[in-house]
CSV table of C-alpha atoms in Angstrom, one decimal:
chain,number,residue,atom,x,y,z
A,1,MET,CA,25.7,-11.9,-12.5
A,2,GLU,CA,24.3,-14.9,-10.5
A,3,LEU,CA,23.6,-12.6,-7.5
A,4,GLY,CA,21.8,-10.2,-9.8
A,5,LYS,CA,19.6,-13.0,-11.2
A,6,ARG,CA,18.8,-14.3,-7.7
A,7,LEU,CA,17.8,-10.8,-6.6
A,8,ASP,CA,15.6,-10.3,-9.7
A,9,PHE,CA,13.9,-13.6,-9.1
A,10,LYS,CA,13.4,-12.7,-5.4
A,11,THR,CA,11.9,-9.4,-6.4
A,12,ALA,CA,9.6,-10.9,-9.0
A,13,ALA,CA,8.4,-13.6,-6.6
A,14,ARG,CA,7.7,-11.0,-3.9
A,15,LYS,CA,5.7,-8.9,-6.4
A,16,LEU,CA,3.7,-11.9,-7.5
A,17,ALA,CA,2.9,-12.9,-3.9
A,18,PHE,CA,1.6,-9.4,-3.2
A,19,ILE,CA,-0.4,-9.4,-6.4
A,20,PHE,CA,-2.0,-12.7,-5.5
A,21,LEU,CA,-2.8,-11.6,-1.9
A,22,GLY,CA,-4.2,-8.3,-3.1
A,23,ASN,CA,-6.5,-10.0,-5.5
A,24,LEU,CA,-7.5,-12.4,-2.8
A,25,CYS,CA,-8.5,-9.5,-0.6
A,26,TYR,CA,-10.5,-8.0,-3.4
A,27,ALA,CA,-12.2,-11.3,-4.0
A,28,LEU,CA,-13.2,-11.7,-0.4
A,29,ALA,CA,-14.5,-8.1,-0.2
A,30,ILE,CA,-16.7,-8.6,-3.3
A,31,ASN,CA,-18.0,-12.1,-2.7
A,32,LEU,CA,-18.3,-12.1,1.1
A,33,PHE,CA,-19.7,-8.7,1.6
A,34,MET,CA,-20.5,-6.5,-1.4
A,35,GLN,CA,-21.9,-8.4,-4.4
A,36,GLU,CA,-25.2,-9.6,-3.0
A,37,ASN,CA,-25.6,-6.5,-0.8
A,38,ARG,CA,-25.4,-4.4,-3.9
A,39,ILE,CA,-22.7,-2.1,-2.4
A,40,ALA,CA,-20.7,-0.4,-5.1
A,41,ALA,CA,-17.7,1.0,-3.2
A,42,GLY,CA,-16.0,2.6,-6.2
A,43,GLY,CA,-13.9,1.0,-8.9
A,44,PHE,CA,-14.9,-1.0,-12.0
A,45,ALA,CA,-15.9,-3.8,-9.6
A,46,GLY,CA,-18.4,-1.4,-8.0
A,47,LEU,CA,-19.7,-0.5,-11.5
A,48,ALA,CA,-20.0,-4.3,-12.3
A,49,ILE,CA,-22.1,-4.7,-9.1
A,50,ALA,CA,-24.3,-1.7,-9.9
A,51,LEU,CA,-25.0,-2.9,-13.5
A,52,HIS,CA,-25.2,-6.6,-12.7
A,53,PRO,CA,-29.0,-6.7,-12.8
A,54,TRP,CA,-28.9,-5.6,-16.4
A,55,LEU,CA,-25.7,-7.2,-17.8
A,56,HIS,CA,-25.3,-10.4,-15.7
A,57,ILE,CA,-21.5,-10.4,-16.4
A,58,PRO,CA,-19.2,-11.9,-13.8
A,59,THR,CA,-17.4,-9.1,-11.9
A,60,GLY,CA,-13.8,-10.2,-12.7
A,61,VAL,CA,-14.6,-10.5,-16.5
A,62,PHE,CA,-16.3,-7.1,-16.5
A,63,VAL,CA,-13.3,-5.4,-14.8
A,64,LEU,CA,-10.8,-7.1,-17.2
A,65,VAL,CA,-12.8,-6.2,-20.3
A,66,LEU,CA,-13.0,-2.5,-19.3
A,67,SER,CA,-9.3,-2.5,-18.3
A,68,ILE,CA,-7.9,-3.9,-21.5
A,69,PRO,CA,-8.2,-0.5,-23.5
A,70,LEU,CA,-6.6,1.2,-20.5
A,71,TYR,CA,-3.6,-1.1,-20.7
A,72,VAL,CA,-3.3,-0.4,-24.4
A,73,TRP,CA,-3.2,3.3,-23.5
A,74,SER,CA,-0.7,2.7,-20.7
A,75,VAL,CA,1.9,1.3,-23.2
A,76,PHE,CA,2.2,4.7,-24.7
A,77,VAL,CA,2.3,6.5,-21.3
A,78,LYS,CA,4.0,4.1,-18.8
A,79,GLY,CA,5.8,1.6,-21.0
A,80,TRP,CA,5.6,-2.1,-21.7
A,81,SER,CA,6.8,-3.4,-18.3
A,82,PHE,CA,4.1,-1.4,-16.5
A,83,MET,CA,1.5,-2.7,-18.8
A,84,LEU,CA,2.5,-6.4,-18.7
A,85,LEU,CA,2.8,-6.5,-14.9
A,86,GLY,CA,-0.6,-4.7,-14.5
A,87,LEU,CA,-2.3,-6.9,-17.1
A,88,MET,CA,-1.0,-10.0,-15.3
A,89,GLY,CA,-2.5,-8.6,-12.1
A,90,SER,CA,-5.9,-8.0,-13.9
A,91,VAL,CA,-5.9,-11.6,-15.3
A,92,LEU,CA,-5.3,-13.0,-11.8
A,93,TYR,CA,-7.9,-10.7,-10.4
A,94,THR,CA,-10.5,-12.1,-12.9
A,95,PHE,CA,-9.7,-15.7,-12.0
A,96,GLU,CA,-9.6,-15.2,-8.2
A,97,VAL,CA,-12.8,-13.0,-8.0
A,98,ASP,CA,-14.9,-15.1,-10.4
A,99,LEU,CA,-13.8,-18.6,-9.2
A,100,SER,CA,-14.1,-17.7,-5.5
A,101,ALA,CA,-17.6,-16.5,-6.3
A,102,LEU,CA,-18.6,-20.1,-6.9
A,103,VAL,CA,-17.7,-21.2,-3.3
A,104,LEU,CA,-17.8,-18.1,-1.1
A,105,PRO,CA,-21.2,-17.3,0.5
A,106,THR,CA,-22.3,-13.8,1.6
A,107,VAL,CA,-21.6,-13.7,5.3
A,108,THR,CA,-23.9,-10.9,6.3
A,109,HIS,CA,-26.8,-8.8,5.0
A,110,ASP,CA,-26.2,-6.0,7.4
A,111,LEU,CA,-25.3,-3.2,5.0
A,112,LEU,CA,-23.3,-1.2,7.4
A,113,LEU,CA,-21.2,-4.2,8.5
A,114,ALA,CA,-20.8,-5.3,4.9
A,115,ALA,CA,-19.6,-1.8,3.9
A,116,ILE,CA,-17.1,-1.6,6.7
A,117,CYS,CA,-15.6,-5.2,6.3
A,118,GLY,CA,-15.6,-4.9,2.5
A,119,GLY,CA,-13.9,-1.5,2.6
A,120,ALA,CA,-11.3,-2.8,5.1
A,121,LEU,CA,-10.4,-5.7,2.7
A,122,ASN,CA,-10.2,-3.2,-0.2
A,123,GLY,CA,-7.8,-1.1,1.8
A,124,LEU,CA,-5.6,-4.1,2.5
A,125,ALA,CA,-5.7,-5.1,-1.1
A,126,ALA,CA,-4.6,-1.6,-2.2
A,127,ILE,CA,-1.6,-1.9,0.1
A,128,CYS,CA,-0.6,-5.2,-1.4
A,129,PHE,CA,-0.7,-3.7,-4.9
A,130,LEU,CA,1.3,-0.7,-3.6
A,131,GLU,CA,4.0,-3.2,-2.3
A,132,ALA,CA,3.9,-4.9,-5.7
A,133,GLU,CA,4.3,-1.5,-7.4
A,134,THR,CA,1.5,-2.2,-9.8
A,135,ASN,CA,-2.3,-2.2,-10.0
A,136,SER,CA,-5.2,-4.5,-10.8
A,137,GLY,CA,-6.6,-2.2,-13.5
A,138,GLY,CA,-10.0,-0.5,-13.0
A,139,THR,CA,-10.3,3.1,-11.8
A,140,ASP,CA,-6.8,2.9,-10.1
A,141,LEU,CA,-5.3,2.6,-13.6
A,142,LEU,CA,-7.8,5.0,-15.1
A,143,ALA,CA,-7.0,7.7,-12.6
A,144,ARG,CA,-3.3,7.4,-13.1
A,145,LEU,CA,-3.6,7.6,-16.9
A,146,LEU,CA,-6.0,10.6,-16.7
A,147,LEU,CA,-3.4,12.3,-14.5
A,148,THR,CA,-1.0,12.3,-17.4
A,149,ARG,CA,-3.4,14.5,-19.3
A,150,HIS,CA,-4.6,16.7,-16.4
A,151,ARG,CA,-1.5,17.4,-14.4
A,152,SER,CA,-3.0,20.3,-12.5
A,153,LEU,CA,-5.2,17.8,-10.6
A,154,SER,CA,-4.1,15.5,-7.8
A,155,LEU,CA,-4.4,11.7,-7.8
A,156,GLY,CA,-6.8,12.0,-4.9
A,157,THR,CA,-9.0,14.3,-7.0
A,158,MET,CA,-9.0,11.8,-9.9
A,159,PHE,CA,-10.0,9.0,-7.5
A,160,LEU,CA,-12.7,11.1,-6.1
A,161,PHE,CA,-14.1,11.7,-9.6
A,162,CYS,CA,-13.9,8.1,-10.7
A,163,ASP,CA,-15.1,6.4,-7.6
A,164,GLY,CA,-17.7,9.1,-7.0
A,165,ALA,CA,-19.1,8.5,-10.5
A,166,VAL,CA,-19.5,4.8,-9.7
A,167,VAL,CA,-21.4,5.5,-6.4
A,168,LEU,CA,-23.6,8.0,-8.3
A,169,ILE,CA,-24.4,5.3,-11.0
A,170,SER,CA,-25.2,2.8,-8.3
A,171,MET,CA,-27.7,5.2,-6.7
A,172,LEU,CA,-29.3,5.9,-10.1
A,173,VAL,CA,-29.6,2.2,-11.0
A,174,GLU,CA,-30.9,1.2,-7.6
A,175,ARG,CA,-33.0,4.3,-7.2
A,176,ASN,CA,-31.8,4.3,-3.6
A,177,LEU,CA,-29.9,7.0,-1.9
A,178,GLU,CA,-29.1,4.7,1.0
A,179,ILE,CA,-27.1,2.2,-1.0
A,180,GLY,CA,-24.9,5.0,-2.3
A,181,ILE,CA,-24.2,6.1,1.2
A,182,TYR,CA,-23.1,2.6,2.1
A,183,GLY,CA,-20.8,2.6,-1.0
A,184,ALA,CA,-19.3,5.9,0.1
A,185,ILE,CA,-18.7,4.4,3.6
A,186,GLY,CA,-16.9,1.5,2.0
A,187,ILE,CA,-14.6,3.9,0.1
A,188,VAL,CA,-13.9,5.9,3.3
A,189,VAL,CA,-13.1,2.8,5.3
A,190,SER,CA,-10.8,1.6,2.5
A,191,SER,CA,-8.8,4.8,2.6
A,192,PHE,CA,-8.6,4.9,6.4
A,193,VAL,CA,-7.4,1.3,6.6
A,194,GLY,CA,-4.8,1.9,3.8
A,195,ASP,CA,-3.5,5.0,5.6
A,196,LYS,CA,-3.2,3.2,8.9
A,197,LEU,CA,-1.4,0.2,7.4
A,198,ILE,CA,1.0,2.5,5.5
A,199,ALA,CA,1.8,4.4,8.7
A,200,GLY,CA,2.5,1.1,10.5
A,201,MET,CA,4.8,-0.3,7.8
A,202,ASN,CA,6.8,2.9,7.4
A,203,ARG,CA,7.2,3.7,11.1
A,204,ALA,CA,10.7,3.7,12.7
A,205,SER,CA,12.6,4.7,15.8
A,206,ILE,CA,15.5,7.2,15.9
A,207,TYR,CA,18.1,6.4,18.6
A,208,TYR,CA,20.6,9.1,19.8
A,209,ILE,CA,23.5,7.7,21.8
A,210,ILE,CA,25.9,9.8,23.8
A,211,PRO,CA,28.8,7.4,24.8
A,212,SER,CA,30.7,7.9,28.0
A,213,GLY,CA,33.8,6.5,26.2
A,214,PRO,CA,34.8,5.7,22.6
A,215,ALA,CA,31.9,5.8,20.2
A,216,GLU,CA,33.4,3.5,17.5
A,217,PRO,CA,32.7,0.1,19.3
A,218,ILE,CA,29.0,0.9,19.7
A,219,ALA,CA,28.7,2.1,16.1
A,220,ARG,CA,30.5,-1.0,14.8
A,221,GLU,CA,28.2,-3.4,16.8
A,222,ILE,CA,25.1,-1.7,15.5
A,223,MET,CA,26.2,-1.8,11.9
A,224,GLU,CA,27.4,-5.4,12.0
A,225,LYS,CA,24.8,-7.0,14.2
A,226,LEU,CA,21.7,-5.0,13.3
A,227,GLN,CA,22.7,-4.1,9.7
A,228,ARG,CA,21.7,-0.5,10.3
A,229,GLY,CA,23.6,2.6,9.4
A,230,VAL,CA,25.1,4.9,12.1
A,231,THR,CA,25.8,8.6,11.8
A,232,SER,CA,28.3,10.4,14.0
A,233,LEU,CA,27.4,14.0,15.1
A,234,GLU,CA,29.6,16.4,16.9
A,235,GLY,CA,28.3,17.5,20.3
A,236,ARG,CA,29.5,19.4,23.4
A,237,GLY,CA,28.0,19.1,26.9
A,238,MET,CA,27.2,22.7,28.0
A,239,TYR,CA,27.6,22.0,31.7
A,240,ALA,CA,31.1,20.5,31.6
A,241,GLY,CA,32.1,21.8,28.2
A,242,THR,CA,33.2,18.3,27.2
A,243,GLU,CA,33.4,17.4,23.5
A,244,ARG,CA,31.4,14.2,22.7
A,245,GLN,CA,30.5,12.2,19.7
A,246,VAL,CA,26.7,11.6,19.4
A,247,LEU,CA,25.6,8.6,17.4
A,248,MET,CA,22.3,8.5,15.5
A,249,THR,CA,20.7,5.4,14.1
A,250,VAL,CA,17.3,4.7,12.6
A,251,VAL,CA,15.9,1.2,13.2
A,252,LYS,CA,12.6,-0.6,13.0
A,253,PRO,CA,10.5,-0.4,16.2
A,254,ALA,CA,11.1,-4.2,16.9
A,255,GLN,CA,14.9,-3.6,16.9
A,256,GLY,CA,14.8,-0.9,19.6
A,257,TYR,CA,15.5,-3.3,22.5
A,258,LYS,CA,18.5,-4.7,20.6
A,259,VAL,CA,20.0,-1.2,20.3
A,260,LYS,CA,19.6,-0.7,24.0
A,261,ALA,CA,21.0,-4.1,24.8
A,262,LEU,CA,24.1,-3.5,22.6
A,263,VAL,CA,24.8,-0.1,24.1
A,264,LYS,CA,24.4,-1.4,27.7
A,265,GLY,CA,26.8,-4.3,27.0
A,266,ILE,CA,29.5,-2.1,25.6
A,267,ASP,CA,29.1,1.2,27.5
A,268,PRO,CA,26.8,1.0,30.6
A,269,GLY,CA,27.4,4.7,31.2
A,270,ALA,CA,26.1,5.8,27.8
A,271,PHE,CA,23.1,8.2,27.6
A,272,VAL,CA,20.4,6.9,25.2
A,273,PHE,CA,17.2,8.5,24.1
A,274,MET,CA,14.7,7.7,21.4
A,275,ALA,CA,12.3,9.6,19.1
A,276,HIS,CA,9.6,8.3,16.8
A,277,ALA,CA,9.8,8.8,13.1
A,278,ALA,CA,6.4,8.9,11.2
A,279,GLU,CA,8.0,8.1,7.9
A,280,VAL,CA,11.5,6.9,6.7
A,281,ALA,CA,12.6,6.6,3.1
A,282,GLY,CA,16.0,5.3,1.9
A,283,GLU,CA,18.2,2.3,2.1
A,284,GLY,CA,17.0,-0.4,4.5
A,285,PHE,CA,13.5,1.1,4.6
A,286,ILE,CA,10.9,2.0,1.9
A,287,ASP,CA,12.3,3.4,-1.4
A,288,VAL,CA,12.1,7.2,-2.0
A,289,ASP,CA,10.0,6.7,-5.1
A,290,ALA,CA,7.6,4.4,-3.2
A,291,SER,CA,7.4,7.0,-0.4
A,292,ALA,CA,6.2,9.5,-3.0
A,293,SER,CA,3.7,7.0,-4.2
A,294,ILE,CA,2.4,6.6,-0.7
A,295,GLU,CA,1.9,10.3,-0.3
A,296,ARG,CA,-0.2,10.3,-3.4
A,297,LYS,CA,-2.2,7.3,-2.0
A,298,LYS,CA,-2.8,9.3,1.2
A,299,LYS,CA,-4.5,12.0,-0.9
A,300,LYS,CA,-6.9,9.4,-2.3
């Protein structure tokens, strides 16, 4: 029971840390690059930027007010735990974005640079919320809820509709096609950065080991010292016709040299080769459900 409580506390603390970091990235993107440059790179925050000349409402407050009805809807679709965690993220978003606006200056008025840097920070923020398994409200939540009513559409299509509408509104308000193009650039950069970060986090190396002697000592060392699983495959050398066990293990890229060092220390005559895995889901890596969520994000 105590172990379970400690694990739950650790998980909750980790999610809160990612929510805080994600909102901080959003705050930096908005206040350092997008707000004064009038770049509406999608989302309710983009809508707040587009309508600011008329409404004069702080961005964080605007996003929270529009998100509250969506969270009420989400109770019936996703349940209370989803709603409470997401609402907490939205409240933190409001405080971080609006308070940081009081002290953060706009660092550039070059629209292309602002769109690229702001988009990159938005992509990093999206990854943080993906790690926290929640959202900060806005069009992210709206797209997910609409998907429950229109299951024939993909999440990427929903995002395209929602964020595209924000960019279109921005162009109409500003009466400027160019500002809409910069908003679209911000969205593209955000998706690109998100995809690259996801690929980096989920990358792994597959090591195949053909021992010259007993395979069990090598497998035991990998499992005990690296805390990675090992699978034994049956193999036969076609030249000599010798039956051999082939060990397969999947490790993080940073652990590769440890695998080679362990094998060399136990069996210097072993044959080792490595292959890259673009994505790994399961125990010790990303959850299978999270992997499916990532695939949906990639379609964004």
